[in-house]
Amino acid sequence: MKVIIDRFEGNFAVCETEDKTMVDIPRGILPEEAKEGHVLTISISIDAEETEKRKKIIEDLTKDIWA
């Protein structure tokens, strides 16, 4: 997915997506040199290890509810 940085507002970059919707991206996760007009490539992947950790936490929190 590609987005274009439209402007910065506080701690966020307001970006336009390929389908013309606007999304706010935290400025802290952008490269320092990111500026208005730059095109960003966003890659999304599944973090299996973190998913399993969260699943275990939820299971531990809810195990007594169903007993």
mmCIF file of N, CA and C in Angstrom:
data_model
loop_
_atom_site.group_PDB
_atom_site.id
_atom_site.type_symbol
_atom_site.label_atom_id
_atom_site.label_comp_id
_atom_site.label_asym_id
_atom_site.label_seq_id
_atom_site.Cartn_x
_atom_site.Cartn_y
_atom_site.Cartn_z
ATOM 1 N N MET A 1 0.850 -1.170 0.000
ATOM 2 C CA MET A 1 0.000 0.000 0.000
ATOM 3 C C MET A 1 0.894 1.230 0.000
ATOM 4 N N LYS A 2 0.516 2.219 -0.755
ATOM 5 C CA LYS A 2 1.255 3.474 -0.802
ATOM 6 C C LYS A 2 0.360 4.614 -0.320
ATOM 7 N N VAL A 3 0.966 5.538 0.414
ATOM 8 C CA VAL A 3 0.264 6.740 0.865
ATOM 9 C C VAL A 3 1.163 7.938 0.591
ATOM 10 N N ILE A 4 0.539 9.099 0.469
ATOM 11 C CA ILE A 4 1.276 10.350 0.259
ATOM 12 C C ILE A 4 1.074 11.217 1.488
ATOM 13 N N ILE A 5 2.164 11.746 2.010
ATOM 14 C CA ILE A 5 2.060 12.656 3.153
ATOM 15 C C ILE A 5 1.477 13.975 2.664
ATOM 16 N N ASP A 6 0.289 14.300 3.151
ATOM 17 C CA ASP A 6 -0.380 15.544 2.778
ATOM 18 C C ASP A 6 0.121 16.705 3.643
ATOM 19 N N ARG A 7 0.197 16.440 4.963
ATOM 20 C CA ARG A 7 0.621 17.480 5.897
ATOM 21 C C ARG A 7 0.915 16.840 7.246
ATOM 22 N N PHE A 8 1.482 17.625 8.130
ATOM 23 C CA PHE A 8 1.727 17.183 9.501
ATOM 24 C C PHE A 8 0.826 17.979 10.427
ATOM 25 N N GLU A 9 0.218 17.290 11.376
ATOM 26 C CA GLU A 9 -0.608 17.926 12.404
ATOM 27 C C GLU A 9 -0.175 17.344 13.742
ATOM 28 N N GLY A 10 0.504 18.136 14.528
ATOM 29 C CA GLY A 10 0.994 17.661 15.823
ATOM 30 C C GLY A 10 1.929 16.482 15.634
ATOM 31 N N ASN A 11 1.610 15.396 16.295
ATOM 32 C CA ASN A 11 2.448 14.198 16.243
ATOM 33 C C ASN A 11 2.044 13.240 15.141
ATOM 34 N N PHE A 12 1.235 13.684 14.193
ATOM 35 C CA PHE A 12 0.749 12.801 13.138
ATOM 36 C C PHE A 12 1.045 13.357 11.749
ATOM 37 N N ALA A 13 1.255 12.431 10.818
ATOM 38 C CA ALA A 13 1.308 12.775 9.399
ATOM 39 C C ALA A 13 -0.059 12.422 8.837
ATOM 40 N N VAL A 14 -0.715 13.379 8.235
ATOM 41 C CA VAL A 14 -2.009 13.145 7.596
ATOM 42 C C VAL A 14 -1.695 12.703 6.169
ATOM 43 N N CYS A 15 -2.093 11.474 5.838
ATOM 44 C CA CYS A 15 -1.700 10.873 4.562
ATOM 45 C C CYS A 15 -2.919 10.490 3.734
ATOM 46 N N GLU A 16 -2.756 10.592 2.427
ATOM 47 C CA GLU A 16 -3.810 10.209 1.496
ATOM 48 C C GLU A 16 -3.475 8.831 0.930
ATOM 49 N N THR A 17 -4.458 7.922 0.998
ATOM 50 C CA THR A 17 -4.264 6.576 0.484
ATOM 51 C C THR A 17 -4.579 6.530 -1.009
ATOM 52 N N GLU A 18 -4.344 5.379 -1.605
ATOM 53 C CA GLU A 18 -4.594 5.211 -3.032
ATOM 54 C C GLU A 18 -6.066 5.383 -3.394
ATOM 55 N N ASP A 19 -6.971 5.100 -2.435
ATOM 56 C CA ASP A 19 -8.401 5.275 -2.722
ATOM 57 C C ASP A 19 -8.922 6.640 -2.250
ATOM 58 N N LYS A 20 -7.993 7.553 -1.997
ATOM 59 C CA LYS A 20 -8.296 8.959 -1.666
ATOM 60 C C LYS A 20 -8.823 9.177 -0.255
ATOM 61 N N THR A 21 -8.762 8.163 0.620
ATOM 62 C CA THR A 21 -9.140 8.389 2.014
ATOM 63 C C THR A 21 -7.923 8.917 2.759
ATOM 64 N N MET A 22 -8.181 9.575 3.869
ATOM 65 C CA MET A 22 -7.108 10.149 4.668
ATOM 66 C C MET A 22 -6.900 9.309 5.922
ATOM 67 N N VAL A 23 -5.647 9.096 6.272
ATOM 68 C CA VAL A 23 -5.296 8.353 7.486
ATOM 69 C C VAL A 23 -4.224 9.125 8.239
ATOM 70 N N ASP A 24 -4.258 9.006 9.560
ATOM 71 C CA ASP A 24 -3.234 9.619 10.406
ATOM 72 C C ASP A 24 -2.213 8.553 10.779
ATOM 73 N N ILE A 25 -0.959 8.863 10.551
ATOM 74 C CA ILE A 25 0.121 7.940 10.890
ATOM 75 C C ILE A 25 1.006 8.635 11.919
ATOM 76 N N PRO A 26 1.295 7.962 13.044
ATOM 77 C CA PRO A 26 2.149 8.590 14.050
ATOM 78 C C PRO A 26 3.496 9.011 13.458
ATOM 79 N N ARG A 27 3.862 10.228 13.721
ATOM 80 C CA ARG A 27 5.102 10.779 13.175
ATOM 81 C C ARG A 27 6.320 9.984 13.642
ATOM 82 N N GLY A 28 6.242 9.423 14.829
ATOM 83 C CA GLY A 28 7.360 8.690 15.414
ATOM 84 C C GLY A 28 7.758 7.430 14.671
ATOM 85 N N ILE A 29 6.859 6.882 13.835
ATOM 86 C CA ILE A 29 7.220 5.667 13.096
ATOM 87 C C ILE A 29 7.698 5.966 11.683
ATOM 88 N N LEU A 30 7.704 7.243 11.319
ATOM 89 C CA LEU A 30 8.155 7.632 9.983
ATOM 90 C C LEU A 30 9.663 7.880 9.985
ATOM 91 N N PRO A 31 10.296 7.742 8.838
ATOM 92 C CA PRO A 31 11.712 8.121 8.755
ATOM 93 C C PRO A 31 11.865 9.605 9.081
ATOM 94 N N GLU A 32 12.958 9.980 9.714
ATOM 95 C CA GLU A 32 13.173 11.380 10.110
ATOM 96 C C GLU A 32 13.082 12.344 8.931
ATOM 97 N N GLU A 33 13.495 11.878 7.757
ATOM 98 C CA GLU A 33 13.532 12.768 6.600
ATOM 99 C C GLU A 33 12.191 12.896 5.881
ATOM 100 N N ALA A 34 11.138 12.241 6.387
ATOM 101 C CA ALA A 34 9.824 12.286 5.733
ATOM 102 C C ALA A 34 9.285 13.716 5.713
ATOM 103 N N LYS A 35 8.807 14.112 4.550
ATOM 104 C CA LYS A 35 8.278 15.464 4.367
ATOM 105 C C LYS A 35 6.961 15.413 3.585
ATOM 106 N N GLU A 36 6.232 16.529 3.606
ATOM 107 C CA GLU A 36 4.998 16.631 2.827
ATOM 108 C C GLU A 36 5.294 16.314 1.369
ATOM 109 N N GLY A 37 4.436 15.525 0.756
ATOM 110 C CA GLY A 37 4.606 15.156 -0.632
ATOM 111 C C GLY A 37 5.341 13.847 -0.836
ATOM 112 N N HIS A 38 6.031 13.359 0.191
ATOM 113 C CA HIS A 38 6.723 12.081 0.062
ATOM 114 C C HIS A 38 5.720 10.934 -0.027
ATOM 115 N N VAL A 39 6.070 9.929 -0.812
ATOM 116 C CA VAL A 39 5.258 8.723 -0.935
ATOM 117 C C VAL A 39 5.844 7.671 -0.001
ATOM 118 N N LEU A 40 4.985 7.095 0.830
ATOM 119 C CA LEU A 40 5.401 6.047 1.756
ATOM 120 C C LEU A 40 4.850 4.709 1.287
ATOM 121 N N THR A 41 5.649 3.680 1.417
ATOM 122 C CA THR A 41 5.186 2.321 1.164
ATOM 123 C C THR A 41 4.956 1.677 2.512
ATOM 124 N N ILE A 42 3.746 1.184 2.717
ATOM 125 C CA ILE A 42 3.387 0.562 3.989
ATOM 126 C C ILE A 42 3.228 -0.935 3.770
ATOM 127 N N SER A 43 3.971 -1.685 4.542
ATOM 128 C CA SER A 43 3.913 -3.141 4.456
ATOM 129 C C SER A 43 3.339 -3.674 5.763
ATOM 130 N N ILE A 44 2.383 -4.560 5.655
ATOM 131 C CA ILE A 44 1.748 -5.126 6.842
ATOM 132 C C ILE A 44 2.002 -6.625 6.860
ATOM 133 N N SER A 45 2.430 -7.095 8.026
ATOM 134 C CA SER A 45 2.656 -8.530 8.172
ATOM 135 C C SER A 45 2.113 -8.980 9.525
ATOM 136 N N ILE A 46 1.921 -10.252 9.660
ATOM 137 C CA ILE A 46 1.410 -10.820 10.913
ATOM 138 C C ILE A 46 2.592 -11.185 11.803
ATOM 139 N N ASP A 47 2.536 -10.737 13.047
ATOM 140 C CA ASP A 47 3.554 -11.077 14.030
ATOM 141 C C ASP A 47 3.025 -12.267 14.821
ATOM 142 N N ALA A 48 3.384 -13.477 14.375
ATOM 143 C CA ALA A 48 2.851 -14.705 14.974
ATOM 144 C C ALA A 48 3.238 -14.833 16.442
ATOM 145 N N GLU A 49 4.453 -14.451 16.785
ATOM 146 C CA GLU A 49 4.911 -14.571 18.175
ATOM 147 C C GLU A 49 4.097 -13.662 19.096
ATOM 148 N N GLU A 50 3.905 -12.412 18.696
ATOM 149 C CA GLU A 50 3.121 -11.476 19.509
ATOM 150 C C GLU A 50 1.658 -11.905 19.582
ATOM 151 N N THR A 51 1.128 -12.453 18.499
ATOM 152 C CA THR A 51 -0.246 -12.940 18.484
ATOM 153 C C THR A 51 -0.424 -14.052 19.513
ATOM 154 N N GLU A 52 0.511 -14.978 19.551
ATOM 155 C CA GLU A 52 0.435 -16.085 20.518
ATOM 156 C C GLU A 52 0.552 -15.581 21.952
ATOM 157 N N LYS A 53 1.414 -14.605 22.204
ATOM 158 C CA LYS A 53 1.545 -14.031 23.543
ATOM 159 C C LYS A 53 0.227 -13.427 24.005
ATOM 160 N N ARG A 54 -0.406 -12.663 23.114
ATOM 161 C CA ARG A 54 -1.681 -12.026 23.464
ATOM 162 C C ARG A 54 -2.784 -13.060 23.671
ATOM 163 N N LYS A 55 -2.788 -14.087 22.854
ATOM 164 C CA LYS A 55 -3.775 -15.156 22.987
ATOM 165 C C LYS A 55 -3.637 -15.826 24.349
ATOM 166 N N LYS A 56 -2.401 -16.086 24.774
ATOM 167 C CA LYS A 56 -2.146 -16.718 26.071
ATOM 168 C C LYS A 56 -2.617 -15.814 27.206
ATOM 169 N N ILE A 57 -2.361 -14.509 27.089
ATOM 170 C CA ILE A 57 -2.801 -13.567 28.125
ATOM 171 C C ILE A 57 -4.322 -13.598 28.256
ATOM 172 N N ILE A 58 -5.025 -13.564 27.136
ATOM 173 C CA ILE A 58 -6.497 -13.593 27.156
ATOM 174 C C ILE A 58 -6.999 -14.908 27.731
ATOM 175 N N GLU A 59 -6.390 -16.007 27.346
ATOM 176 C CA GLU A 59 -6.798 -17.311 27.889
ATOM 177 C C GLU A 59 -6.614 -17.344 29.398
ATOM 178 N N ASP A 60 -5.485 -16.814 29.882
ATOM 179 C CA ASP A 60 -5.231 -16.791 31.328
ATOM 180 C C ASP A 60 -6.234 -15.908 32.060
ATOM 181 N N LEU A 61 -6.605 -14.786 31.440
ATOM 182 C CA LEU A 61 -7.560 -13.876 32.078
ATOM 183 C C LEU A 61 -8.977 -14.453 32.127
ATOM 184 N N THR A 62 -9.331 -15.265 31.152
ATOM 185 C CA THR A 62 -10.705 -15.753 31.066
ATOM 186 C C THR A 62 -10.893 -17.199 31.534
ATOM 187 N N LYS A 63 -9.835 -17.899 31.921
ATOM 188 C CA LYS A 63 -10.002 -19.323 32.261
ATOM 189 C C LYS A 63 -10.923 -19.547 33.454
ATOM 190 N N ASP A 64 -10.939 -18.642 34.428
ATOM 191 C CA ASP A 64 -11.808 -18.801 35.602
ATOM 192 C C ASP A 64 -13.253 -18.423 35.307
ATOM 193 N N ILE A 65 -13.492 -17.658 34.279
ATOM 194 C CA ILE A 65 -14.849 -17.219 33.960
ATOM 195 C C ILE A 65 -15.707 -18.410 33.525
ATOM 196 N N TRP A 66 -15.123 -19.330 32.792
ATOM 197 C CA TRP A 66 -15.875 -20.442 32.228
ATOM 198 C C TRP A 66 -15.860 -21.699 33.104
ATOM 199 N N ALA A 67 -15.215 -21.625 34.263
ATOM 200 C CA ALA A 67 -15.124 -22.802 35.137
ATOM 201 C C ALA A 67 -16.379 -23.034 35.934
#
